[in-house]
Coordinates of C-alpha atoms and ligand atoms in Angstrom, one line a residue:
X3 CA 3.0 20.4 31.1
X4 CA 5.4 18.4 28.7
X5 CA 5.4 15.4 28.5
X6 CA 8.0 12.6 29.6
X7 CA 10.5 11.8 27.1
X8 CA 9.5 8.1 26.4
X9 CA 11.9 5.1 25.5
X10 CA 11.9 4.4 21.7
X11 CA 12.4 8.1 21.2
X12 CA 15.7 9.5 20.2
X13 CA 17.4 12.4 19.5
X14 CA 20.5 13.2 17.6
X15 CA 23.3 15.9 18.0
X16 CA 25.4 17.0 16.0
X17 CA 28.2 19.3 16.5
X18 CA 31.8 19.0 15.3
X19 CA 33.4 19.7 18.7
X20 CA 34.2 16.3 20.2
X21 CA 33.8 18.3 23.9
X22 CA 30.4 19.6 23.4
X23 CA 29.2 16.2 22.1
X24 CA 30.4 14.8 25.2
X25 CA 29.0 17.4 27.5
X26 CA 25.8 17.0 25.8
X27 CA 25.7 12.9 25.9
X28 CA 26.6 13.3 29.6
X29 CA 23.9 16.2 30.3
X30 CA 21.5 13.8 28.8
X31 CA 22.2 10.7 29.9
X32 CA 19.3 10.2 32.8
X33 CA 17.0 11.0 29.7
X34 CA 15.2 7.9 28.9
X35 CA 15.8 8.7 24.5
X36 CA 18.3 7.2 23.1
X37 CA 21.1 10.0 21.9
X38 CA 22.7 9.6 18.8
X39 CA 26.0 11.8 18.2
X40 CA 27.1 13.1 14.5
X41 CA 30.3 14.9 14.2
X42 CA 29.5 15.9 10.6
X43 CA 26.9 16.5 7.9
X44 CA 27.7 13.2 6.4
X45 CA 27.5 11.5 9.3
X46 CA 24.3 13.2 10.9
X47 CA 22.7 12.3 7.5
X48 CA 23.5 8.6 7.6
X49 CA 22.4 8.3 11.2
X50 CA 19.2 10.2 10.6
X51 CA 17.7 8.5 8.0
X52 CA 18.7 5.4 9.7
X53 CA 17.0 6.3 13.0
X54 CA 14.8 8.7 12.1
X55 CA 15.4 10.9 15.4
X56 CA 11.8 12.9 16.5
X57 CA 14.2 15.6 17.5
X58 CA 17.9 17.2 16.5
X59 CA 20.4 19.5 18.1
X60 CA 22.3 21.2 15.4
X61 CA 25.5 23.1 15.5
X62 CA 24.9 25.5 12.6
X63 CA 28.3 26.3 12.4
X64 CA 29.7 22.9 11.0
X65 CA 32.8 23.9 9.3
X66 CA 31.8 24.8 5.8
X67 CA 32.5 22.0 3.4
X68 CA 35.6 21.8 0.9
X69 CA 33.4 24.1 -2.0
X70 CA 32.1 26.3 0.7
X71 CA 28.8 25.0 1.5
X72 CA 27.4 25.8 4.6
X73 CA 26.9 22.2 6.0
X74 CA 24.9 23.0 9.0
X75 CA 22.3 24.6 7.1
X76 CA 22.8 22.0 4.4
X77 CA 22.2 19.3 6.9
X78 CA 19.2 20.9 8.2
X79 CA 17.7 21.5 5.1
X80 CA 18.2 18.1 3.8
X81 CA 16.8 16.5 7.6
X82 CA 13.7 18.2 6.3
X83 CA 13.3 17.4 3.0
X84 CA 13.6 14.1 4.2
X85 CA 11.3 14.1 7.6
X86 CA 9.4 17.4 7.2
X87 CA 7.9 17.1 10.7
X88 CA 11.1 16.5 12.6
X89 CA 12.3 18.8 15.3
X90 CA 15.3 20.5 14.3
X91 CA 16.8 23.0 17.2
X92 CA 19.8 24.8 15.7
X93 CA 22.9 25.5 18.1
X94 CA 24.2 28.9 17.4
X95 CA 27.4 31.2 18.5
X96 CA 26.4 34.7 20.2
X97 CA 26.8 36.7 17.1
X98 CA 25.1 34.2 15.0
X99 CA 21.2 36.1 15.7
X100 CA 21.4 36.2 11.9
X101 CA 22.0 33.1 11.1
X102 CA 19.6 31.8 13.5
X103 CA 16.5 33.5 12.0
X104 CA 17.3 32.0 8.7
X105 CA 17.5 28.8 10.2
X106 CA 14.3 29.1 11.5
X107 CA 13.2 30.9 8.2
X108 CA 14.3 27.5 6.8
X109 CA 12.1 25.2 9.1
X110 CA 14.0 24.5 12.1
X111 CA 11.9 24.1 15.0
X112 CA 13.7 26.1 17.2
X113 CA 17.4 27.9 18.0
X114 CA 19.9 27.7 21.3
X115 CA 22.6 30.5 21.7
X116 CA 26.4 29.4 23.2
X117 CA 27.5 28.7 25.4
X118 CA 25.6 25.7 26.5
X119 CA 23.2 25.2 30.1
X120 CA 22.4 21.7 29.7
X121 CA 19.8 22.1 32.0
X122 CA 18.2 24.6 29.5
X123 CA 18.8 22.6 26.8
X124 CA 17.2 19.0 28.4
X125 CA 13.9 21.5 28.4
X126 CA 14.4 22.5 24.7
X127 CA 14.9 19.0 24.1
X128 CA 12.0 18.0 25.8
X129 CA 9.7 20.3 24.7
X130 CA 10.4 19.5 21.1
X131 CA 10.1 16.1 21.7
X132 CA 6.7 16.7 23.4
X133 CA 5.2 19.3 20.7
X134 CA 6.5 15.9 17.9
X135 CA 4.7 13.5 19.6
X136 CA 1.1 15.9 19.9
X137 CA 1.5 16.1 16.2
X138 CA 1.9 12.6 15.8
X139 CA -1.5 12.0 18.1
X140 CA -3.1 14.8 16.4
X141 CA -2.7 12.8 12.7
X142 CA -3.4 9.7 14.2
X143 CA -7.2 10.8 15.7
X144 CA -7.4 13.3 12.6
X145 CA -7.2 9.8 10.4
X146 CA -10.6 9.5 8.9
X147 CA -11.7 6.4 10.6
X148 CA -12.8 3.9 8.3
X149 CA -16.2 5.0 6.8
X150 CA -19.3 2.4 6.6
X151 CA -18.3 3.0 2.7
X152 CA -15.1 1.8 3.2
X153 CA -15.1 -1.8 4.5
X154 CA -12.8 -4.3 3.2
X155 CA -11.2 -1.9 0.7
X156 CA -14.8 -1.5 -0.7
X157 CA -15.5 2.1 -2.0
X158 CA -18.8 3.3 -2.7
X159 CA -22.6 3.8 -1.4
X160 CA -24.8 3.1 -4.4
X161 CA -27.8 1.3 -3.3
X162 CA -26.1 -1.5 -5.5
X163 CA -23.0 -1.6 -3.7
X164 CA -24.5 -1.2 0.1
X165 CA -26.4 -4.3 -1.1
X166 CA -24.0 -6.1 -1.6
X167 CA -22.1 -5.4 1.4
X168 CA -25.0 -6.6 3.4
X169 CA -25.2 -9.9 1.2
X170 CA -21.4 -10.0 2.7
X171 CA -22.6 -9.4 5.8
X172 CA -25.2 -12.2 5.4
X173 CA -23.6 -15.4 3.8
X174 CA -20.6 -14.4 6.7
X175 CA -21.5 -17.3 9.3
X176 CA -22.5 -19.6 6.1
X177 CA -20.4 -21.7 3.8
X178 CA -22.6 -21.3 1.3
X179 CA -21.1 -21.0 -2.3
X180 CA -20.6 -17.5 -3.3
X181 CA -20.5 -16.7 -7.2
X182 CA -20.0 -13.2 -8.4
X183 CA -21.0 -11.7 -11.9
X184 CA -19.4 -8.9 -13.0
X185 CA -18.4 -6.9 -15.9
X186 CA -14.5 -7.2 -16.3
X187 CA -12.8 -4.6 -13.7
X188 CA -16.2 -4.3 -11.6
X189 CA -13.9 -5.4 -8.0
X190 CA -14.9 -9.2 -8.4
X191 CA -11.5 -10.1 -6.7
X192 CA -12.4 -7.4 -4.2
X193 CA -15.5 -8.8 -3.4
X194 CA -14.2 -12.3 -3.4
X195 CA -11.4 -11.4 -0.8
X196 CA -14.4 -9.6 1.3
X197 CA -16.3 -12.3 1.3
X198 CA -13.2 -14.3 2.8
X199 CA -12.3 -11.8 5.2
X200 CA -15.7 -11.2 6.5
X201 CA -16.1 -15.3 7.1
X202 CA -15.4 -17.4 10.1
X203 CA -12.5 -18.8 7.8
X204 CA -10.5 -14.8 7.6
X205 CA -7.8 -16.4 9.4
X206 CA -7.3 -19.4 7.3
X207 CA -5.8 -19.2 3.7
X208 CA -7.6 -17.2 0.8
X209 CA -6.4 -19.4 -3.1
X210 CA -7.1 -18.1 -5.8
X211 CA -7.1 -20.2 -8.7
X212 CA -7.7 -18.2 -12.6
X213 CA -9.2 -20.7 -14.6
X214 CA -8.7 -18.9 -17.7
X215 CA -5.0 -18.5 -17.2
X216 CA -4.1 -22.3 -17.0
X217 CA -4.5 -24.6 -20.2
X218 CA -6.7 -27.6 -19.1
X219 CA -4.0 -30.4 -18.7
X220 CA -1.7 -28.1 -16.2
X221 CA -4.9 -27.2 -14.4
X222 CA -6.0 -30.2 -13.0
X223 CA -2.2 -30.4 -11.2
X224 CA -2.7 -26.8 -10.7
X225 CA -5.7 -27.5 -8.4
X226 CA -5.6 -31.2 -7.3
X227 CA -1.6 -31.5 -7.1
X228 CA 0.1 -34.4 -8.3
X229 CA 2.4 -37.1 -7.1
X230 CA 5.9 -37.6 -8.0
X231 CA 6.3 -39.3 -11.5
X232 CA 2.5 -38.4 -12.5
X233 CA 4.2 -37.4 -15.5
X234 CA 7.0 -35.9 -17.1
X235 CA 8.6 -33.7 -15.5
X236 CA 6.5 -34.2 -12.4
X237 CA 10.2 -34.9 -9.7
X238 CA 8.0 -34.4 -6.8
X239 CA 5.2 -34.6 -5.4
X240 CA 3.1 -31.3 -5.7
X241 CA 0.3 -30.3 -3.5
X242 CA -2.9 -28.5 -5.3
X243 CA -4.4 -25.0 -4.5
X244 CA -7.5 -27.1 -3.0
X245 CA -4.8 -28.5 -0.9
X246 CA -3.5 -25.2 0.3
X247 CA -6.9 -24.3 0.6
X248 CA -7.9 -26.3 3.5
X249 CA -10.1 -24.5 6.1
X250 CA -10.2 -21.6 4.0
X251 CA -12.0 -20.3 0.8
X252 CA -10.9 -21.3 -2.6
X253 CA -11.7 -18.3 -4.9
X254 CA -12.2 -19.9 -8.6
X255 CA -12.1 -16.6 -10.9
X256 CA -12.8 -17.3 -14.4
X257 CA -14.7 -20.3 -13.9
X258 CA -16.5 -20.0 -17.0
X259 CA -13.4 -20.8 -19.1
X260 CA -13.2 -24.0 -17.3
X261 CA -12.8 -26.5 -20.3
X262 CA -15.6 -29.5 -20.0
X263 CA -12.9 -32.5 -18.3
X264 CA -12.4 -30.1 -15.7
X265 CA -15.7 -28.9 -15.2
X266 CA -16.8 -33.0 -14.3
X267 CA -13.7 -33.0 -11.9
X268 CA -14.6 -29.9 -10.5
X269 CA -17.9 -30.8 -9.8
X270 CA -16.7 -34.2 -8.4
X271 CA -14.5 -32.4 -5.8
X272 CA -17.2 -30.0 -4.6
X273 CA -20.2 -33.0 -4.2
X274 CA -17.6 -35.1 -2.1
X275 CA -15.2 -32.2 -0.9
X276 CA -12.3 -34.3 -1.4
X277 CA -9.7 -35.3 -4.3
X278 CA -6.8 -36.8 -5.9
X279 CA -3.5 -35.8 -6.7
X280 CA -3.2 -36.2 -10.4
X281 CA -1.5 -39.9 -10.8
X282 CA -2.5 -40.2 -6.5
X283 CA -5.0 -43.0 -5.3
X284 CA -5.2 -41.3 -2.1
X285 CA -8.6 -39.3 -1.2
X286 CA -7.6 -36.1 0.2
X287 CA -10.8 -34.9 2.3
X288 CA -10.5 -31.1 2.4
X289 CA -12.5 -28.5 4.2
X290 CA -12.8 -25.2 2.0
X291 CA -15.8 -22.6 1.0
X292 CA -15.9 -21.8 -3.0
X293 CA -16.7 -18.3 -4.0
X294 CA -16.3 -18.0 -7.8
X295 CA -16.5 -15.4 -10.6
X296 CA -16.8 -14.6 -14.1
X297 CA -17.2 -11.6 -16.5
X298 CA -19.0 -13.6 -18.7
X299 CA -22.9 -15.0 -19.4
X300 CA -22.9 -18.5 -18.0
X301 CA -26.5 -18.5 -18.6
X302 CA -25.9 -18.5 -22.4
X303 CA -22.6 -21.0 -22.0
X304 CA -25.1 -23.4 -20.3
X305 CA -27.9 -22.9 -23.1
X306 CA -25.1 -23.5 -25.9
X307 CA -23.4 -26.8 -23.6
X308 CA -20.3 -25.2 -23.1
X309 CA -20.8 -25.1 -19.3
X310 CA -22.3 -27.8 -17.4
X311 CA -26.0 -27.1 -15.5
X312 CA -24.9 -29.5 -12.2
X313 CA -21.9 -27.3 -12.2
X314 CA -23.4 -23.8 -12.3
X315 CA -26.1 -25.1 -9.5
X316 CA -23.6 -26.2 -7.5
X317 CA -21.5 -22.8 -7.1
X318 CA -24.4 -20.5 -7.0
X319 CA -25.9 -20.5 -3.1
X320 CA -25.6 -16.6 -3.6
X321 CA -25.2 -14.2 -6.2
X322 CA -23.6 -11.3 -6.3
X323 CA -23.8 -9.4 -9.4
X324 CA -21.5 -6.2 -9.4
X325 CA -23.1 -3.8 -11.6
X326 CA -20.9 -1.8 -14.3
X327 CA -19.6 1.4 -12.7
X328 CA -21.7 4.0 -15.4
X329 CA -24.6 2.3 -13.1
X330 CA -23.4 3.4 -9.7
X331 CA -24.0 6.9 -9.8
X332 CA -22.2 9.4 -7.7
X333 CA -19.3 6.3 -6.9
X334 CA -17.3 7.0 -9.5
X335 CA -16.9 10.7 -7.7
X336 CA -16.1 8.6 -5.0
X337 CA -14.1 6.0 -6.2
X338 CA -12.2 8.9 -7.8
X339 CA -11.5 10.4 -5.1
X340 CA -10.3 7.6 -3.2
X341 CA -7.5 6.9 -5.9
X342 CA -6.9 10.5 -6.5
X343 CA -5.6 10.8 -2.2
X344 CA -4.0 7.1 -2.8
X345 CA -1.6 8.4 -5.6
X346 CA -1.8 11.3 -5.1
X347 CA 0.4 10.7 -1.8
X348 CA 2.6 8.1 -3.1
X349 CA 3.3 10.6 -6.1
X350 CA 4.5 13.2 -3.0
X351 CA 1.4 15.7 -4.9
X352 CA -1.4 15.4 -2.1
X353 CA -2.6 18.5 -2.7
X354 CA -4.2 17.8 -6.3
X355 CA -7.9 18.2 -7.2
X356 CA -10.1 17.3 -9.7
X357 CA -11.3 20.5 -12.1
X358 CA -15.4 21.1 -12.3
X359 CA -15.0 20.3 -16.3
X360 CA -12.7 16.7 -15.0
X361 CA -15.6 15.8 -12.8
X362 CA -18.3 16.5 -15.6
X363 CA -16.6 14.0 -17.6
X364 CA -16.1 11.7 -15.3
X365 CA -19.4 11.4 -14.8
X366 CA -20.5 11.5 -18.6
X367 CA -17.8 8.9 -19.6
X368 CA -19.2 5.2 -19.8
X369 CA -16.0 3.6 -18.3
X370 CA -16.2 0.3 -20.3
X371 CA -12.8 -1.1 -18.0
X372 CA -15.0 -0.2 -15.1
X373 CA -13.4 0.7 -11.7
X374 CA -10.1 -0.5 -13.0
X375 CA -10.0 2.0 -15.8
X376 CA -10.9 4.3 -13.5
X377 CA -8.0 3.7 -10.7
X378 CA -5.3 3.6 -13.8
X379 CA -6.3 6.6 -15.3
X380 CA -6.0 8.6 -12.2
X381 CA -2.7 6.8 -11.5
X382 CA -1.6 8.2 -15.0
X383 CA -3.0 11.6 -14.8
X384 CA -1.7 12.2 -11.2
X385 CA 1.5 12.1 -13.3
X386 CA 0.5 13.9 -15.9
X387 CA -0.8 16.8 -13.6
X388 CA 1.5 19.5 -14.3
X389 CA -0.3 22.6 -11.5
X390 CA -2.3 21.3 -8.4
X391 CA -5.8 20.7 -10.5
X392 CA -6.0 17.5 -13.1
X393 CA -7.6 18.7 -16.1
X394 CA -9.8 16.7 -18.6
X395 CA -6.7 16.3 -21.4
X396 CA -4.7 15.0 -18.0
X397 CA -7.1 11.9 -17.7
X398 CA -7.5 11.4 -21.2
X399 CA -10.7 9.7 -21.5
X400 CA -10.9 8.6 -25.1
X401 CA -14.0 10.2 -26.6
X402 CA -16.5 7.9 -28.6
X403 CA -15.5 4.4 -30.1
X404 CA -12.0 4.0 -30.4
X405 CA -10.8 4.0 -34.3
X406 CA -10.8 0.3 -35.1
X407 CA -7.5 -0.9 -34.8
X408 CA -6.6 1.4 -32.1
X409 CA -4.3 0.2 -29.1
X410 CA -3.3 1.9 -26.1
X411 CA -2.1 5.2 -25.9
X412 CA 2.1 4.5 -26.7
X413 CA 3.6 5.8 -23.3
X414 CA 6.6 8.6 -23.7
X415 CA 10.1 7.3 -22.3
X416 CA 9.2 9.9 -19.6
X417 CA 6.1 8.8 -18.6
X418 CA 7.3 5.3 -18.4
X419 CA 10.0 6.1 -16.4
X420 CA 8.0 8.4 -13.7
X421 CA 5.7 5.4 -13.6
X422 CA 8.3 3.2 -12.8
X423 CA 9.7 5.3 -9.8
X424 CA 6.1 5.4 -9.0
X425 CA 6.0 1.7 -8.6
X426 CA 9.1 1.7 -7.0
X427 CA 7.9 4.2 -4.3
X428 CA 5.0 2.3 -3.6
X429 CA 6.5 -1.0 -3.3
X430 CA 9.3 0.5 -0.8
X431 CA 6.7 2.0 0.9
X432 CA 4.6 -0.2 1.5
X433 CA 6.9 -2.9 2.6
X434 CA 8.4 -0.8 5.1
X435 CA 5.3 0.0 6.7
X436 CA 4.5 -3.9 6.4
X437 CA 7.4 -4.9 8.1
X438 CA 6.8 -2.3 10.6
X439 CA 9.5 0.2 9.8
X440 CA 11.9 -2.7 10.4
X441 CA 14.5 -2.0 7.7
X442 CA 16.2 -5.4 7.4
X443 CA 13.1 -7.4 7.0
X444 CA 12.3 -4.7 4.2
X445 CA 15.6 -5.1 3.0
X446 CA 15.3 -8.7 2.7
X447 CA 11.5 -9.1 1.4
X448 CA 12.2 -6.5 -1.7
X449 CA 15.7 -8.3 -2.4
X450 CA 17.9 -5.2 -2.2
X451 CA 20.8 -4.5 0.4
X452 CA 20.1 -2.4 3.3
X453 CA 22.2 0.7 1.7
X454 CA 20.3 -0.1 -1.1
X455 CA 17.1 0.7 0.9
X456 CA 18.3 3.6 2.5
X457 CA 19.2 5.0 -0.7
X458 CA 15.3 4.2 -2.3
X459 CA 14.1 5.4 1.2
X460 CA 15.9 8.8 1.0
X461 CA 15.6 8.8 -2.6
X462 CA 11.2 8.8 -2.9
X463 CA 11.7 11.0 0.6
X464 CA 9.7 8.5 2.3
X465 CA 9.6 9.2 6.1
X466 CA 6.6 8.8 8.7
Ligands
ATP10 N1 -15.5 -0.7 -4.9 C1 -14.2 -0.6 -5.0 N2 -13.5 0.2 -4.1 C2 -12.2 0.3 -4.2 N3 -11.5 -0.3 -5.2 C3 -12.1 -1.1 -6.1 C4 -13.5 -1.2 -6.1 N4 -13.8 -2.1 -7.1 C5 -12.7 -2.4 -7.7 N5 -11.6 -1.8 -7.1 C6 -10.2 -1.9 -7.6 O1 -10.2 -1.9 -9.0 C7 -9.3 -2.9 -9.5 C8 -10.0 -4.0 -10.3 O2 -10.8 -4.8 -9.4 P1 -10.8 -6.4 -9.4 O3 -9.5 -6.9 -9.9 O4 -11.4 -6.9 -8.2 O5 -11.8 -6.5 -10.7 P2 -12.3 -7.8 -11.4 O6 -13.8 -7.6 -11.5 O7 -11.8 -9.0 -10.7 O8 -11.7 -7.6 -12.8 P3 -11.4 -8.7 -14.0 O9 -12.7 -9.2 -14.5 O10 -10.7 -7.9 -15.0 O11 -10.6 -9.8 -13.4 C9 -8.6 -3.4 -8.3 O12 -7.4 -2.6 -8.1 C10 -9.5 -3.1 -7.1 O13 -8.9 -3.0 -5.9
MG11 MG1 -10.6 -10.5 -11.5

């Protein structure tokens, strides 16, 4: 049986003769979709990829366009380059058998001889509507659901890793300090932002503060916040990351390059969990969790004085050291294979593979940038991937010790600019699907017009 048309659906028609429109609006009207009527090609585009209709009714006989072109089978093709898995039904004359067939040749869904039954066509309508939304509930159970090696954004089932995810697991219902050791690119923020989100405190805020980023003088304002007048330049008062960090975990990444006056105020703040704002007589009591990370050894920083003992004792309840990715056996296949589907899709080339001879050297190369080299050289060789298999010269892993003196790779005007529209397509994307397909909150978060974001959205073909 099909089902009930459902509110929220809609359906467009399109048909250049003002009559049939009506009759068809009218035929429809107890349906609970919302119709949409086109009289053009033009028209039916705009509409469409504003309202992304689950079905269409299509007069294929749109009077050609000025040059010639056919625009009812312009406007269908286009519908479908744009939504692949709408339903397009085309609306033929009697003599138009021909026609129809190529229509259906070219994807259409389904095709409806003139002169109109409404009563037939509510059922076509239906039933198209029906067989969309299956498909729809077919991709949504056929979603892998998220695998066991695959929490928190965490890839990977080394013993090392599943380790760690239990240590996750563990220090959950603690505060207990978290610090995490790991070779630059290893997933240190990753880990950090599990650690949050796995906490009683994953609804307050995550701050991240880089101590390496920040020369010492602006860090201490950074952190603490200062008061109007502090000093130059300071017009108003400023609250500190510690401040913003307030029943929620402060995530201190690069705390080895912490320069010594910090490291005693540091230390300060997290014996008496509270502050001042830098030229502030006020103590400001806060209630955060520290989880903090480095690449480097703090053991021999401590040994050489450069980092204080009290300090390092007073960040390390747990450790969590995230070994290099050459240690974690088969997840770099893993890992690999996670990036390949993730840009793989935004790069509209799903169906690319790794070739046996990619995968050997995968697993022979010693990935000194860790899982970060890894994710950007499949970003770049997804681009690079001319047929439907990436090849080793595609990845570009650079063999031995690079030449002293040698830089990165200079990237072609080309390959700058596909990574660019790669970027682009991702950020559209991804914002639309953030602000729930809303396009005005899209519009408005990425800064653009809402043309302008129809034109991005039609332009990387992104549709649901
Ligand atoms: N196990 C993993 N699963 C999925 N993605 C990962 C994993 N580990 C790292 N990544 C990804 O690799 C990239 C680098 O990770 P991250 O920034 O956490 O590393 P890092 O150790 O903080 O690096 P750095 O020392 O350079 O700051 C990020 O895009 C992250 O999402
Ligand atoms: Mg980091």
């Amino acid at each position: 049986m099909t089902r009930q048309a459902k509110l929220g659906d809609a359906i467009l028609v399109v048909d250049d003769n003002e009559d049939i429109r009506k009759q068809i609006r009218w035929g429809l009207s107890k349906e609970p979709y919302e119709i949409l009527l086109a009289s053009d090609a033009d028209e039916a585009l705009r509409l469409f990829s504003r309202k992304w209709p689950q079905v269409v009714a299509l007069d294929l006989g749109l009077p050609p366009n000025e040059d010639g072109t056919q625009e009812g089978f312009r406007c269908l093709r286009k519908m479908l380059e744009l939504a692949p898995r709408a339903k397009v039904v085309v609306i033929t004359g009697k003599a138009d058998r021909k026609w129809a067939l190529q229509a259906i040749d070219a994807g259409a869904y389904d095709f409806y001889e003139k002169p109109l039954d409404l009563g037939e066509l509510r059922v076509i309508i239906n039933r198209a509507l029906h067989v969309h939304s299956l498909e729809s509930e077919n991709r949504r159970r056929h979603k892998a659901p998220p695998s066991p090696n695959e929490q928190y954004g965490i890839v990977g089932n080394s013993p090392a890793m599943l380790q760690i995810l239990q240590t996750i697991v563990k220090v959950a219902g603690s505060d207990l300090p978290v610090f995490i050791l790991g070779e630059s690119g290893t997933g240190k923020e990753l880990i950090a932002r599990a650690v949050h989100m796995a906490s009683m405190r994953a609804n307050g805020p995550l701050v991240a503060v880089n101590c390496g980023a920040i020369p010492g003088a602006l860090l201490e304002s950074e952190l603490f916040g200062h008061e109007r007048g502090a000093f130059t330049g300071a017009h108003s008062q400023v609250r500190g990351k510690a401040e913003y960090a307030d029943r929620g975990t402060l995530f201190l990444d690069e705390i080895a390059e912490l320069p010594p006056e910090m490291q005693v105020k540091l230390l300060r703040f997290l014996q008496e969990k509270s502050f001042q704002r830098v030229g502030g007589r006020k103590d400001i009591h806060v209630d955060i969790r520290v989880v903090s990370a480095t690449n480097r050894d703090l053991a021999r920083r401590i040994a050489d004085g450069t980092f204080r003992e009290d300090l390092y004792y007073r960040i390390n309840g747990v450790i969590i050291r995230l070994p290099p990715l050459r240690e974690r056996g088969s997840d770099t296949e893993m890992l690999a294979n996670h990036f390949l589907e993730h840009f793989g899709k935004a790069a509209g080339k799903p169906e690319l593979r790794f070739s046996p001879g990619t995968l050997e050297s995968m697993r022979a190369y010693r990935w000194p940038g860790n899982v970060r080299e890894l994710e950007n050289k499949i970003s770049r060789a997804v681009i690079m991937a001319s047929g439907k298999v990436i090849e080793p010269e595609d990845l570009a892993l650079d063999a031995g010790t690079p030449d002293p003196g040698d830089g990165p790779s200079p990237l072609s005007a080309n390959t700058l600019r596909e990574a660019r529209e790669l970027v682009e397509k991702d950020l559209v994307e991804s914002t639309v699907r953030q602000c729930d397909g809303n396009i005005s909150k899209a519009a408005k978060t990425l800064g653009v017009s809402r043309p302008t974001l129809y034109d991005l959205i039609r332009k990387h073909r992104l549709v649901s």
